[in-house]
Short mmCIF file of C-alpha atoms and ligand atoms in Angstrom, two decimals:
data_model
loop_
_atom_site.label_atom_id
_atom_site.label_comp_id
_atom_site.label_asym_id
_atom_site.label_seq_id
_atom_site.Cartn_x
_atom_site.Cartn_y
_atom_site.Cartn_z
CA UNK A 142 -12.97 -16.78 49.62
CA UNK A 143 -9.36 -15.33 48.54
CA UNK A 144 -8.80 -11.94 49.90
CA UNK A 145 -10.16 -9.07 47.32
CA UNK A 146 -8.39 -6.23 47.00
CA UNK A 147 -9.51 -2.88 45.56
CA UNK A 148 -9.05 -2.31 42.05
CA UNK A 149 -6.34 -0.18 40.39
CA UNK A 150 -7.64 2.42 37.77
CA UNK A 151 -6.66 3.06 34.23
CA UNK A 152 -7.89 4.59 31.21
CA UNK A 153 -7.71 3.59 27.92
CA UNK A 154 -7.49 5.87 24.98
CA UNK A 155 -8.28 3.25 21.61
CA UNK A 156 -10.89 2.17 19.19
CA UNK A 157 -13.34 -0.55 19.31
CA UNK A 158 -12.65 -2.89 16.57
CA UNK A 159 -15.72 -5.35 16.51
CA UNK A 160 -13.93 -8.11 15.19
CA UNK A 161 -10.39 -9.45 15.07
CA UNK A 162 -8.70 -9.02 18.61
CA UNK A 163 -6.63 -5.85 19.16
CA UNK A 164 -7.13 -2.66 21.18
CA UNK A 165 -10.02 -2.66 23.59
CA UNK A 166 -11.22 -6.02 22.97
CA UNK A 167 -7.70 -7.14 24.33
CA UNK A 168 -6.79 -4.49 26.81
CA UNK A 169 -10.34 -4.86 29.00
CA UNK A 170 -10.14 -8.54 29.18
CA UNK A 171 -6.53 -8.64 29.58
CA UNK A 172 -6.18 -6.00 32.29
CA UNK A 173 -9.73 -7.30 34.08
CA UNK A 174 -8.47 -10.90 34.58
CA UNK A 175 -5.41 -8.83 35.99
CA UNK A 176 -7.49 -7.04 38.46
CA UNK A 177 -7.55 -3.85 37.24
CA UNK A 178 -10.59 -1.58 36.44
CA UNK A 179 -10.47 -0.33 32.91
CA UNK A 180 -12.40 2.84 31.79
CA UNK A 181 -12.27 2.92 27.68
CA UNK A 182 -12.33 6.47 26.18
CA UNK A 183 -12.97 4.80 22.43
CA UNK A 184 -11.17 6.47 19.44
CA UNK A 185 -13.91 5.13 16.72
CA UNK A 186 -15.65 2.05 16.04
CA UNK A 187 -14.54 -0.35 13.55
CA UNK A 188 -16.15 -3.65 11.84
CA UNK A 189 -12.49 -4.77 11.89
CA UNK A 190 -9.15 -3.75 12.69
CA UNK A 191 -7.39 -2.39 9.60
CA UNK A 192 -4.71 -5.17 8.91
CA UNK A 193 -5.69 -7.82 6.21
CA UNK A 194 -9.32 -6.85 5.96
CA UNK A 195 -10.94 -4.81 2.86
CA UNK A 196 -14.18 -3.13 3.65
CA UNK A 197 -13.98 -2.27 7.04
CA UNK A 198 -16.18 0.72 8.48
CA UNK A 199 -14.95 2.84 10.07
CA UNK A 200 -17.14 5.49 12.72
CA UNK A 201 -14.54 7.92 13.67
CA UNK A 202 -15.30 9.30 17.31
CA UNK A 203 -13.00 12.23 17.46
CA UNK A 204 -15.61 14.92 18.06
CA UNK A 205 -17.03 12.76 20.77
CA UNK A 206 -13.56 12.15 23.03
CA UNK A 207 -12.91 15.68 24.55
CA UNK A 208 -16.86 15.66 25.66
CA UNK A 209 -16.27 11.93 26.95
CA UNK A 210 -12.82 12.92 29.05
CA UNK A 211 -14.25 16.14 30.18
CA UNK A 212 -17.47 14.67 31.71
CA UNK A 213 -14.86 12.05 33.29
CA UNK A 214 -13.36 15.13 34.87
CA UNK A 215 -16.15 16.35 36.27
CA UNK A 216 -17.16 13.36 37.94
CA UNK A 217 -13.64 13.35 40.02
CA UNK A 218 -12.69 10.24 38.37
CA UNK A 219 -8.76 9.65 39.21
CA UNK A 220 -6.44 6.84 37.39
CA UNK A 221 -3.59 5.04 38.30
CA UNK A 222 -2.72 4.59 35.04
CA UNK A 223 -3.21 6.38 31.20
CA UNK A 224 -2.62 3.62 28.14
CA UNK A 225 -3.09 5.06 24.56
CA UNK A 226 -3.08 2.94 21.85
CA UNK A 227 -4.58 3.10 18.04
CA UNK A 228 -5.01 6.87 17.64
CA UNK A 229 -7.53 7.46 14.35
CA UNK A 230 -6.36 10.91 13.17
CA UNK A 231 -4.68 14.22 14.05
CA UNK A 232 -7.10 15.64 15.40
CA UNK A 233 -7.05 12.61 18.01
CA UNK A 234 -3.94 13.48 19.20
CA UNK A 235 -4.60 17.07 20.45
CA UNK A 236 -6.86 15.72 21.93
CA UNK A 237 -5.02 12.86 23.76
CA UNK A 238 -2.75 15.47 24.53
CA UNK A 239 -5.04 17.53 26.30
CA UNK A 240 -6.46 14.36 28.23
CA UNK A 241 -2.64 14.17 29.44
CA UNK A 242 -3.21 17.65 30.73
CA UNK A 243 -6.50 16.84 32.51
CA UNK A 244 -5.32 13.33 34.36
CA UNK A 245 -1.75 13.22 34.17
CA UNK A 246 -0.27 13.33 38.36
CA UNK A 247 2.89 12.82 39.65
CA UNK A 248 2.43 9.49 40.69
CA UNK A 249 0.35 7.77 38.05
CA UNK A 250 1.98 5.94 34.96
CA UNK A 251 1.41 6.95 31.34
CA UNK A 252 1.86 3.95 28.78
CA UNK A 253 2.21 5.30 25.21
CA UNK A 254 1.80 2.69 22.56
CA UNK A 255 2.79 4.21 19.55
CA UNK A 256 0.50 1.93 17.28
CA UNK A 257 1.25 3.32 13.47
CA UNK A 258 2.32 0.23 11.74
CA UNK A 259 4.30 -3.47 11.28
CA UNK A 260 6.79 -5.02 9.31
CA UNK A 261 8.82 -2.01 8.13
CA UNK A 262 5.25 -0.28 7.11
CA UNK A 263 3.21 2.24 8.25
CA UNK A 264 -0.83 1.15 8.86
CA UNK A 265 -3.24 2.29 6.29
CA UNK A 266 -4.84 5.47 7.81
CA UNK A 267 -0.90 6.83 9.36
CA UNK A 268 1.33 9.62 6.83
CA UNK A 269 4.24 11.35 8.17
CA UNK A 270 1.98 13.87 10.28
CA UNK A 271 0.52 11.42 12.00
CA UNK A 272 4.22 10.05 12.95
CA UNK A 273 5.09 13.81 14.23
CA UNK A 274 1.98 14.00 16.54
CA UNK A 275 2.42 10.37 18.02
CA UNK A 276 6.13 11.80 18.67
CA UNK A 277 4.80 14.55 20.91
CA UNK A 278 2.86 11.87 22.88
CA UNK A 279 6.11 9.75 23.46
CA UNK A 280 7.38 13.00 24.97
CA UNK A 281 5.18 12.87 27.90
CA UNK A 282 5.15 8.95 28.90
CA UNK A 283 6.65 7.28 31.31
CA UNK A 284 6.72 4.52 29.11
CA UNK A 285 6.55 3.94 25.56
CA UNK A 286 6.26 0.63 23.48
CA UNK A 287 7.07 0.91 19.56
CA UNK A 288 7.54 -2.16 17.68
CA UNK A 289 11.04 -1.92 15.58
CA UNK A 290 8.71 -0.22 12.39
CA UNK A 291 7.56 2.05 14.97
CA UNK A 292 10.88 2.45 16.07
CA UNK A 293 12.25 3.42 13.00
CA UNK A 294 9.44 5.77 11.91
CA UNK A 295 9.82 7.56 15.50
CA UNK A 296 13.50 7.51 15.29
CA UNK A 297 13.33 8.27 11.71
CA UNK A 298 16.01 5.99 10.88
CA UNK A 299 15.62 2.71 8.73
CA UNK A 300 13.56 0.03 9.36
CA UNK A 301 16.17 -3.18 10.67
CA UNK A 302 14.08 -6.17 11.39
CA UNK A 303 16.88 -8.10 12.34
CA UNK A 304 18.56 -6.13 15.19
CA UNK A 305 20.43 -8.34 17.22
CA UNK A 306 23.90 -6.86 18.62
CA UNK A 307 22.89 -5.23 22.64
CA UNK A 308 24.89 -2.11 21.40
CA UNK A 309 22.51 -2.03 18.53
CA UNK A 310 19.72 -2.67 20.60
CA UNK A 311 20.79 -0.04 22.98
CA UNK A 312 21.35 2.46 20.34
CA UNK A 313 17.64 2.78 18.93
CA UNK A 314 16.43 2.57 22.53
CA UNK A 315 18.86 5.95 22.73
CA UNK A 316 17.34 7.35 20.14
CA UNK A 317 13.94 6.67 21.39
CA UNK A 318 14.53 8.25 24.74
CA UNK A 319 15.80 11.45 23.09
CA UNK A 320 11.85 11.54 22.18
CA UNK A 321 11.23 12.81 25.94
CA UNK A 322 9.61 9.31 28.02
CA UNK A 323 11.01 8.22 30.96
CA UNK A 324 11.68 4.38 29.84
CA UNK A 325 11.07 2.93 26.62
CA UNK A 326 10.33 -1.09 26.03
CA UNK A 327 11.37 -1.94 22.52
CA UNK A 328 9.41 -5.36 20.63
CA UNK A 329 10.58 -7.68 18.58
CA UNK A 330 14.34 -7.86 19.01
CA UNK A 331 15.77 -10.68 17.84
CA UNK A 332 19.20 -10.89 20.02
CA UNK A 333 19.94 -14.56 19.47
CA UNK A 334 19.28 -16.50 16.27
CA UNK A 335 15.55 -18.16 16.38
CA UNK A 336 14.66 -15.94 19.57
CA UNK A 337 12.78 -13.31 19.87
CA UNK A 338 11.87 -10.89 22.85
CA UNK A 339 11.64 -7.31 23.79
CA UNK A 340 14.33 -4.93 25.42
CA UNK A 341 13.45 -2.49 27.73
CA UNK A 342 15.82 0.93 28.75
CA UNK A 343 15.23 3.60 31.55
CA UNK A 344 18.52 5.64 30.50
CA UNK A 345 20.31 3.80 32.52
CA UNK A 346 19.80 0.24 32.63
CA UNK A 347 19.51 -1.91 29.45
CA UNK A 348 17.82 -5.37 30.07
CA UNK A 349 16.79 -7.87 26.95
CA UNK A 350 14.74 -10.91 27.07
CA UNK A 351 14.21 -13.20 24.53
CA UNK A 352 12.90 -17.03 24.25
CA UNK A 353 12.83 -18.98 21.06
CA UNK A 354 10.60 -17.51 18.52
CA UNK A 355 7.27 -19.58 17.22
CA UNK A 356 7.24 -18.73 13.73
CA UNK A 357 4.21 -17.03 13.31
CA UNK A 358 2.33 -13.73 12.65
CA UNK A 359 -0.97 -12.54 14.50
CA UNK A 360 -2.54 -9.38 14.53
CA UNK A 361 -3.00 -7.16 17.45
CA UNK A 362 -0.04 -8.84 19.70
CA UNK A 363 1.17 -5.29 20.18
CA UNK A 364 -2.01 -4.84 22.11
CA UNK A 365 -2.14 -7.94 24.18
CA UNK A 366 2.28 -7.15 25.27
CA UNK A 367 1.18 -3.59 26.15
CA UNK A 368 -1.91 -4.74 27.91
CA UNK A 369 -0.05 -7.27 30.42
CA UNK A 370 2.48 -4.90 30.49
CA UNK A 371 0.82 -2.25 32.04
CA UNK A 372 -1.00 -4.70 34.21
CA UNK A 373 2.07 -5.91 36.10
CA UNK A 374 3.21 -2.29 36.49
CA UNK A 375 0.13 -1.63 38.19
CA UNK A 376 0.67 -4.51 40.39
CA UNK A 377 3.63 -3.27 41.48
CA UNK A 378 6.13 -5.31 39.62
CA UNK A 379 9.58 -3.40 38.20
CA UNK A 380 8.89 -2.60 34.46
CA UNK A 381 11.71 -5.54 33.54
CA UNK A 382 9.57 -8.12 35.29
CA UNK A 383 6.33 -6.74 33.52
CA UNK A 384 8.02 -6.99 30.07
CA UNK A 385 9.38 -9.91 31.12
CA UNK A 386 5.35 -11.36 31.89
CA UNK A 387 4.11 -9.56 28.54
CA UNK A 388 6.45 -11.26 26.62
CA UNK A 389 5.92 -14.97 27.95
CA UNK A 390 2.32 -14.22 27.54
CA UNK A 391 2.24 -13.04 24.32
CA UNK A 392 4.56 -16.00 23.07
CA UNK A 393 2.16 -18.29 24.70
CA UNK A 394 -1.10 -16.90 23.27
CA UNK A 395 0.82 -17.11 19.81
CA UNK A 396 2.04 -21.00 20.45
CA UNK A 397 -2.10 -21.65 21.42
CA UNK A 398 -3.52 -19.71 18.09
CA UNK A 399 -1.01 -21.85 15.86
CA UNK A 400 -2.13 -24.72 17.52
CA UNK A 401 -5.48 -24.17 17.04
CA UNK A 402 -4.65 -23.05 13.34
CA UNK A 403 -6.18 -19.73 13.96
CA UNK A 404 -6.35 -17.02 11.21
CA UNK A 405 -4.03 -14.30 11.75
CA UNK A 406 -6.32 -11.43 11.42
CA UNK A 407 -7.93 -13.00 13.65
CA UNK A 408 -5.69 -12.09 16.63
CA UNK A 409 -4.39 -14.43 19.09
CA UNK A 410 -6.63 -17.05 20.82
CA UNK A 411 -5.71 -15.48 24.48
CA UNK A 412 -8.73 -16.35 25.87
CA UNK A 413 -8.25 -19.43 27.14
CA UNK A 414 -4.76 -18.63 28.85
CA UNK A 415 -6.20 -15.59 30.90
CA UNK A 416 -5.62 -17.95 33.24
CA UNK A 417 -2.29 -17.49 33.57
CA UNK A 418 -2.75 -14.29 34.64
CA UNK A 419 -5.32 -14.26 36.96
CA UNK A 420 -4.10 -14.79 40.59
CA UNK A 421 -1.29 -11.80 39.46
CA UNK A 422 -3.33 -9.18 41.84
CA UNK A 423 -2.40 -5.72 42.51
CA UNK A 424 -0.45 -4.50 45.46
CA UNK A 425 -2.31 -2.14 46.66
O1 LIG B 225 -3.49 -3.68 17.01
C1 LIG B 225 -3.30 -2.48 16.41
C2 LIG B 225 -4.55 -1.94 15.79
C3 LIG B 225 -5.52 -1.38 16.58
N1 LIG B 225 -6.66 -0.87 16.06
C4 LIG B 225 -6.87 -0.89 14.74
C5 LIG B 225 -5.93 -1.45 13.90
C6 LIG B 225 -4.75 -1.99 14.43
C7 LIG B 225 -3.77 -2.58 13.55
O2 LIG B 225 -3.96 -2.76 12.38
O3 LIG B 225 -6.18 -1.47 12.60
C8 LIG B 225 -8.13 -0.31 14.19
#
């Protein structure tokens, strides 16, 4: 038998979308097959993600979370790492921000995921206030992970799909830092023609990675980068190499659902290449 080793601890702070992969539905496989114990703290419960479905319900949990975290507190329970994604309403984000207070340490990583919306738009339940409180949250993480509409909104500062030039690239990730995190890991760059990638910026060191883009949309990718991002953090890897692993995930879960001619609300088929990313094992 291969040698076990303990379990590193996070926390998840997102909704449970019944169908259509994204938030916990991607995080607690994703960060299970990479040997990490996830503890969910859901947001609400959906039928469906929001994106490309009509109809969806929607059970908002808010009044439920601060009960949830505090009982969590009681207990003793300690994490190695706090991920936020999809945050429901403002309400949710005092909240989150007082679960920061309770279970933020020196030592343990906060990943904020500033999910609000995609191409240049913001998601159907997110407004301007919403934008102002998910700002606050970006102030206390050690590292956040907009997508370049996120980006914009945050930065508040057009929406440029195309970015390409480094000193472009460099220049939102500026901006983004000026928010308050520690590091920031932009998506969705674009910094040679037909490639696409992710950049990622700790104030002082700007590193991009790219590999040719497959053309093609899926819901919820945000979810599965962050996820394996966080994972190889908590393995002990530097946060380039983790973006570095998100990235060639998430472009291989993508190449496998257009393959299998999967539906993009659907979200990506990444079930069958958890493989890849078991065997990864923590450190500790
Ligand atoms: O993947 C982002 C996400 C998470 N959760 C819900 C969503 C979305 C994106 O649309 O609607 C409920």
């Amino acid at each position: 038998m291969p040698e076990m080793k303990k379990p590193r601890q996070a926390a998840a702070v997102q909704d449970l979308s019944g169908f259509g992969r994204c938030s916990i539905t991607v995080a607690l496989p994703i960060l299970s097959a990479m040997g990490v114990q996830l503890s969910c703290l859901p947001t609400a419960v959906l039928s469906t993600h929001t994106g490309g479905f009509t109809g969806y319900t929607f059970r908002d949990l808010t009044c439920d979370m601060e009960p949830f975290f505090r009982h969590w507190q009681k207990e003793g329970f300690q994490f190695d790492a706090l991920y936020t994604g999809y945050l429901g309403s403002l309400e949710q984000l005092d909240i989150v921000q007082r679960f920061f207070d309770a279970f933020q340490t020196k030592d343990n990583i906060t990943l904020v995921d500033p999910v609000m919306g995609d191409h240049g738009v913001l998601y159907s339940r997110f407004d301007d206030r919403m934008v102002k409180g998910i700002r606050a949250l970006c102030a206390r993480a050690d590292v956040m992970v907009p997508n370049l509409t996120e980006a914009a909104f945050l930065t508040d500062t057009p929406y440029r799909p195309d970015i390409q030039k480094e000193s472009d690239i460099l220049e939102v990730c500026e901006k983004l830092m000026a928010l308050g995190a520690k590091s920031v890991v932009l998506t969705g760059v674009r910094p040679q023609k037909d490639h696409l990638g992710a950049a990622c910026f700790d104030g002082k060191r700007l590193h991009i990675y790219a590999q040719p883009h497959v053309p093609k949309q899926y819901d919820g990718t945000g979810d599965v980068f962050a996820s394996v991002l966080l994972g190889g953090m908590l393995q002990g890897k530097t946060l380039e190499k983790s973006m570095e692993a998100a990235a060639d995930f998430t472009r291989i879960c993508v190449q496998q659902s257009m393959e299998n001619g999967t539906d993009m609300h659907h979200g990506v088929d990444f079930e069958a290449c958890l493989p890849l990313l078991i065997g990864m094992q923590p450190q500790k």
